[in-house]
PDB file of C-alpha atoms in Angstrom:
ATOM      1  CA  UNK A   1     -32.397  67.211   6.000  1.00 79.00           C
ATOM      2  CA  UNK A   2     -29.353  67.013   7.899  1.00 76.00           C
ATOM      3  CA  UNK A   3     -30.995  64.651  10.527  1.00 79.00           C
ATOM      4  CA  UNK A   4     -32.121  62.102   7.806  1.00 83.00           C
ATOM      5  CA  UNK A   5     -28.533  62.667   6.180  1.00 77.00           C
ATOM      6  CA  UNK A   6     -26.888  62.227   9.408  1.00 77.00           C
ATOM      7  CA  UNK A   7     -28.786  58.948  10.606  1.00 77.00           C
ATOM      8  CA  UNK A   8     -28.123  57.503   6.984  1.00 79.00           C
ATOM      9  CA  UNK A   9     -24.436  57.491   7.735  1.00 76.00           C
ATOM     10  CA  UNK A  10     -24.570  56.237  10.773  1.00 81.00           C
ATOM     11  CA  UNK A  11     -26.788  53.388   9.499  1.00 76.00           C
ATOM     12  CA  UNK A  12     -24.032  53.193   6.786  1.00 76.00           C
ATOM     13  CA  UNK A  13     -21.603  53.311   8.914  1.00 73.00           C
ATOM     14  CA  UNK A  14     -22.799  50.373  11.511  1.00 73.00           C
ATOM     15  CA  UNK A  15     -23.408  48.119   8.867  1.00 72.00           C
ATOM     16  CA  UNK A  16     -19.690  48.461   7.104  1.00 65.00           C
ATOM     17  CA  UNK A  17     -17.693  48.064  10.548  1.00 69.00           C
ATOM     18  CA  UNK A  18     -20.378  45.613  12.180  1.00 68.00           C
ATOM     19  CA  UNK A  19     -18.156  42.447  10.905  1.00 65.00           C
ATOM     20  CA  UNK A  20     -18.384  39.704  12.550  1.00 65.00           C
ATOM     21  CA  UNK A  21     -14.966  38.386  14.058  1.00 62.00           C
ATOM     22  CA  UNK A  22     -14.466  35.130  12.431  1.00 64.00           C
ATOM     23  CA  UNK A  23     -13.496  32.113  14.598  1.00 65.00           C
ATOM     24  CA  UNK A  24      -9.971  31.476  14.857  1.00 67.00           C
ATOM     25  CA  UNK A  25      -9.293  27.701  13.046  1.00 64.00           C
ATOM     26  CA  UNK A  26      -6.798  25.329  13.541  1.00 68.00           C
ATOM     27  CA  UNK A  27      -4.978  22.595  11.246  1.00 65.00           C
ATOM     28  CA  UNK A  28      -5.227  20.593  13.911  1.00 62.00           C
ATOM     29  CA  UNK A  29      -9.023  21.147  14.670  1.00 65.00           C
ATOM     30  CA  UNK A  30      -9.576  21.071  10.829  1.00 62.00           C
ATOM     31  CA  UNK A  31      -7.924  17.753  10.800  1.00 61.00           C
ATOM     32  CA  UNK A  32      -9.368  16.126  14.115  1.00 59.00           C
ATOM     33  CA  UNK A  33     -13.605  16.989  13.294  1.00 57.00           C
ATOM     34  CA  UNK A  34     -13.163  15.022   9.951  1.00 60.00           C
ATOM     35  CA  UNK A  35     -11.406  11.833  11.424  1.00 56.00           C
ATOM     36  CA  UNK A  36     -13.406   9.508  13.183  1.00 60.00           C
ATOM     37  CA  UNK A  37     -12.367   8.797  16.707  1.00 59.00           C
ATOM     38  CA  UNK A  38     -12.122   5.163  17.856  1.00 63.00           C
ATOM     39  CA  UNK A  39     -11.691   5.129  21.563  1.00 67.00           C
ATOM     40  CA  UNK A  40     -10.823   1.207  21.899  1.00 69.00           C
ATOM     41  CA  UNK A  41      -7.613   1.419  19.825  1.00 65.00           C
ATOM     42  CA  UNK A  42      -4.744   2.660  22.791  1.00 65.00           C
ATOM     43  CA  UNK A  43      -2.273   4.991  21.872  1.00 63.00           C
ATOM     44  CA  UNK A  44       1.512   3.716  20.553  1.00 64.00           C
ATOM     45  CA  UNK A  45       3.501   2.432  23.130  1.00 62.00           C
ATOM     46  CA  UNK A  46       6.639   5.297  24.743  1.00 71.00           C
ATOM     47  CA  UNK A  47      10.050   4.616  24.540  1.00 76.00           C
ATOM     48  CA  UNK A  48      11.249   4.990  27.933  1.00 76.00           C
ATOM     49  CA  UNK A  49      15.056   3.893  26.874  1.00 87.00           C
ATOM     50  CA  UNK A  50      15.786   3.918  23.235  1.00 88.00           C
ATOM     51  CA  UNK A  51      17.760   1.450  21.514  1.00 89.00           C
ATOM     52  CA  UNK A  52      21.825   1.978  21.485  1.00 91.00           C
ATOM     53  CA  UNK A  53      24.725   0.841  19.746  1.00 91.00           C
ATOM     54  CA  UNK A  54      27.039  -1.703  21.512  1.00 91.00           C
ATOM     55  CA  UNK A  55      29.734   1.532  23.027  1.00 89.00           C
ATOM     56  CA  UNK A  56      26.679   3.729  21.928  1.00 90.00           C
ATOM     57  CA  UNK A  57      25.504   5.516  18.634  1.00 89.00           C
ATOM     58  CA  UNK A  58      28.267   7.934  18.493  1.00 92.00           C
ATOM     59  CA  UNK A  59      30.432   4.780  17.686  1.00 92.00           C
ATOM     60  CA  UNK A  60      28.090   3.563  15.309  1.00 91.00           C
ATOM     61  CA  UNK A  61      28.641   6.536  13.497  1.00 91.00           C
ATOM     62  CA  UNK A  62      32.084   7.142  13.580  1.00 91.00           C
ATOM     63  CA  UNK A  63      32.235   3.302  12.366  1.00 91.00           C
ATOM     64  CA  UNK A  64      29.713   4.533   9.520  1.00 90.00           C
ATOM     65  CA  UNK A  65      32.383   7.077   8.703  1.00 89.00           C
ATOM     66  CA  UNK A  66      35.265   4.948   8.537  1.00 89.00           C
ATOM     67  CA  UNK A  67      33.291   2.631   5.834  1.00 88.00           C
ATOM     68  CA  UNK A  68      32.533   5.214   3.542  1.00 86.00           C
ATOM     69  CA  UNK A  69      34.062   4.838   0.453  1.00 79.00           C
ATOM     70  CA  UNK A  70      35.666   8.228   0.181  1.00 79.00           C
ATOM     71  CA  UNK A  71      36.620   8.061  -3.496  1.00 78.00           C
ATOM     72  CA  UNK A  72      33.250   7.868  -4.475  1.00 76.00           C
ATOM     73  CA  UNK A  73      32.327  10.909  -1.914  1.00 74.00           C
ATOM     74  CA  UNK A  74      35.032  13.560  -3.404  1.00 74.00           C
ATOM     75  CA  UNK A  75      32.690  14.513  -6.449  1.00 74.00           C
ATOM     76  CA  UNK A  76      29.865  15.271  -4.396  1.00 74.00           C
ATOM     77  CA  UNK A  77      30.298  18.766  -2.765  1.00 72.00           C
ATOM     78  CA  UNK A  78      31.821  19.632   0.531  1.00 74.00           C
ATOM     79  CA  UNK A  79      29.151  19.334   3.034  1.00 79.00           C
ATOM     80  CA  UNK A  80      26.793  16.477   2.748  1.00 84.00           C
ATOM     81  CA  UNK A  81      24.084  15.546   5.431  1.00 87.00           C
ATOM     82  CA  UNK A  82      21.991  12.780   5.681  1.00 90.00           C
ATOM     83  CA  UNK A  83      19.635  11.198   8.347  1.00 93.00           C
ATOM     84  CA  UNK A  84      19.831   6.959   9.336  1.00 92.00           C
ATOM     85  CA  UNK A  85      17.106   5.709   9.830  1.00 91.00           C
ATOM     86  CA  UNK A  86      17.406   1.976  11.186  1.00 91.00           C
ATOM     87  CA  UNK A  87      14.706  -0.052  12.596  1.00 91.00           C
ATOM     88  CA  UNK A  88      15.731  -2.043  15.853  1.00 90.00           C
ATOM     89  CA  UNK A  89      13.876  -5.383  16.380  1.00 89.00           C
ATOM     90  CA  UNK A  90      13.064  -6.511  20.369  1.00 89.00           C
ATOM     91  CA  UNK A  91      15.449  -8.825  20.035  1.00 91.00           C
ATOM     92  CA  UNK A  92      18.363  -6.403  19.157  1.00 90.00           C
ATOM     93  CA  UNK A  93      18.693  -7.029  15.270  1.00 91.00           C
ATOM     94  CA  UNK A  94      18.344  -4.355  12.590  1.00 90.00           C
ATOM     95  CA  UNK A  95      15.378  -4.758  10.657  1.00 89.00           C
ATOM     96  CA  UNK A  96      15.828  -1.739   8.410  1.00 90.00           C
ATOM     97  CA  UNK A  97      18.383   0.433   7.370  1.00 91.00           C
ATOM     98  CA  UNK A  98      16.910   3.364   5.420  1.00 91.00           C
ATOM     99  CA  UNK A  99      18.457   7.062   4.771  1.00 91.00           C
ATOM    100  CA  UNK A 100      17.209  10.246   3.586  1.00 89.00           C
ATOM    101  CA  UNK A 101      19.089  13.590   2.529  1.00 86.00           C
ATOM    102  CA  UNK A 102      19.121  15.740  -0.619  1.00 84.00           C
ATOM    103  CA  UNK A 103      22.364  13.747  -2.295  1.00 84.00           C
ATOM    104  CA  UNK A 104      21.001  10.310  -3.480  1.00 87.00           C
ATOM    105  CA  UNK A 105      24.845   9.121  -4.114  1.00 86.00           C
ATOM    106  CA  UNK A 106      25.625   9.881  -0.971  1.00 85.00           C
ATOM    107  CA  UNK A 107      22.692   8.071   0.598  1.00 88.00           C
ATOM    108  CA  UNK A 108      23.309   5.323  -1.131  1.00 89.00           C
ATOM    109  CA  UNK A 109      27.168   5.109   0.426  1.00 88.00           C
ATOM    110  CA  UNK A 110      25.700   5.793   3.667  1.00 89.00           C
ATOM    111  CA  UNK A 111      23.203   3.067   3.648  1.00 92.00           C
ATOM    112  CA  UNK A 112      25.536   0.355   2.109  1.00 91.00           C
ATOM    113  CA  UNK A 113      28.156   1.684   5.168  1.00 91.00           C
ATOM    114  CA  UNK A 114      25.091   1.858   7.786  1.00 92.00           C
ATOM    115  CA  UNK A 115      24.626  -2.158   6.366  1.00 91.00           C
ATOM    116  CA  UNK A 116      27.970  -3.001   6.562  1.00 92.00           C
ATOM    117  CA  UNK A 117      28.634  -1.960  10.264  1.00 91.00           C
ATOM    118  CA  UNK A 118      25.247  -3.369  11.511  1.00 90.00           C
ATOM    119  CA  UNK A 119      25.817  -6.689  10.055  1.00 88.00           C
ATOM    120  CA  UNK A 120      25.680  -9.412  12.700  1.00 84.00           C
ATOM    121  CA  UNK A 121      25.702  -6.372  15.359  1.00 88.00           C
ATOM    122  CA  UNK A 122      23.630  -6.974  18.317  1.00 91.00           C
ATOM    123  CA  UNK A 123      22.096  -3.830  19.677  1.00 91.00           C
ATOM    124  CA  UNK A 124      20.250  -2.676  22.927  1.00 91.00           C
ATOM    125  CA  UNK A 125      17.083  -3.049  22.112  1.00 90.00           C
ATOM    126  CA  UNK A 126      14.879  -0.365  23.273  1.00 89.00           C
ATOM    127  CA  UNK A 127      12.057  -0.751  26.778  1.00 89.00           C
ATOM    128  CA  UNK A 128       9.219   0.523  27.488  1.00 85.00           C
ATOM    129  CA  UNK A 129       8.177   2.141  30.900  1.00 83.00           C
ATOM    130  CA  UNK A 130       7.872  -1.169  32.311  1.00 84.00           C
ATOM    131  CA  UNK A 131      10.908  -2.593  31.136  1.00 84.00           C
ATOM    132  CA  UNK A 132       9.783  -4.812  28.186  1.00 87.00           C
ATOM    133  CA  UNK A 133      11.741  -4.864  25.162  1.00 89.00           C
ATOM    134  CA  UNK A 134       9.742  -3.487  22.209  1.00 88.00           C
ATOM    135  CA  UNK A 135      10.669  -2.370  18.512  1.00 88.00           C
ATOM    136  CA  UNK A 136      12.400   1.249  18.194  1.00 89.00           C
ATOM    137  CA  UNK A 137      12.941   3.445  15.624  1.00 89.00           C
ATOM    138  CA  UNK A 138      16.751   5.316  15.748  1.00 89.00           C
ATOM    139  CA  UNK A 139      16.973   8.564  13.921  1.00 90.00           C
ATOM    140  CA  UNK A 140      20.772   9.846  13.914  1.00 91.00           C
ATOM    141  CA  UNK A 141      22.078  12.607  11.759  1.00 91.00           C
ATOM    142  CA  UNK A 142      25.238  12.272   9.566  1.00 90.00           C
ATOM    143  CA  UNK A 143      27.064  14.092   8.016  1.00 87.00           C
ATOM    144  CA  UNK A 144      30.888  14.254   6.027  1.00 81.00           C
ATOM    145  CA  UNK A 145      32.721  17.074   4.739  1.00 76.00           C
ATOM    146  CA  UNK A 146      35.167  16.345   1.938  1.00 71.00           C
ATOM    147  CA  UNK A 147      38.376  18.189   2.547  1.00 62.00           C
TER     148      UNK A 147
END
């Protein structure tokens, strides 16, 4: 009796700890088996050198700063933060200004300021690896305190 009682728990036993170890699964894999993969389209060109500012993009913000209109800003809260987005043509223009924070006032002054300082501005347009200009995308952070 204690032999049959014995071999029943190990049979128990094997069977509740033999689990199988799942696979480990990725977003990424998840994401990559259910798109289909076409080899003939080549991948988006690098930015080897980024567009800039004329006296680079710390000026263009400071000059963002100094067309803020700070009357409208002194309601808002202390610290305010933003990100410009602008869109840089190959030939240098801006072909989008666009902004996006969690103050929609304050992106709005940002954007019209961002506008107003890149009006009739020529910028660096940004080159690839082989020295072509191509279209860039600048992402700068911004950000005011109202004292």
């Amino acid at each position: 009796m204690k032999k049959i009682y014995f071999l029943f728990l190990i049979l128990v036993f094997g069977t509740g700890f033999a689990q199988q170890a799942k696979k480990e699964v990725r977003t990424k894999d998840k994401f990559e088996s259910r798109q289909p993969q076409d080899l003939s389209v080549p991948p988006p060109p690098t930015i080897a050198f980024p567009a800039q500012y004329p006296g680079g993009n710390k000026t263009f913000i400071s000059n963002v700063s100094k067309n803020l209109d700070k009357s409208t800003l002194k309601t808002l809260g202390k610290d305010l933060k933003t990100k410009i987005i602008l869109k840089i043509g190959a030939d240098g223009k801006v072909l989008n200004v666009s902004t996006y924070g969690s103050n929609e006032t304050f992106n709005s002054e940002v954007k019209k300021a961002a506008e107003k300082v890149t009006a009739g501005t020529q910028w660096d347009p940004g080159k690839n690896n082989k020295g072509e200009k191509v279209i860039d995308i600048v992402n700068l952070p911004f950000a005011n305190s109202n004292k």
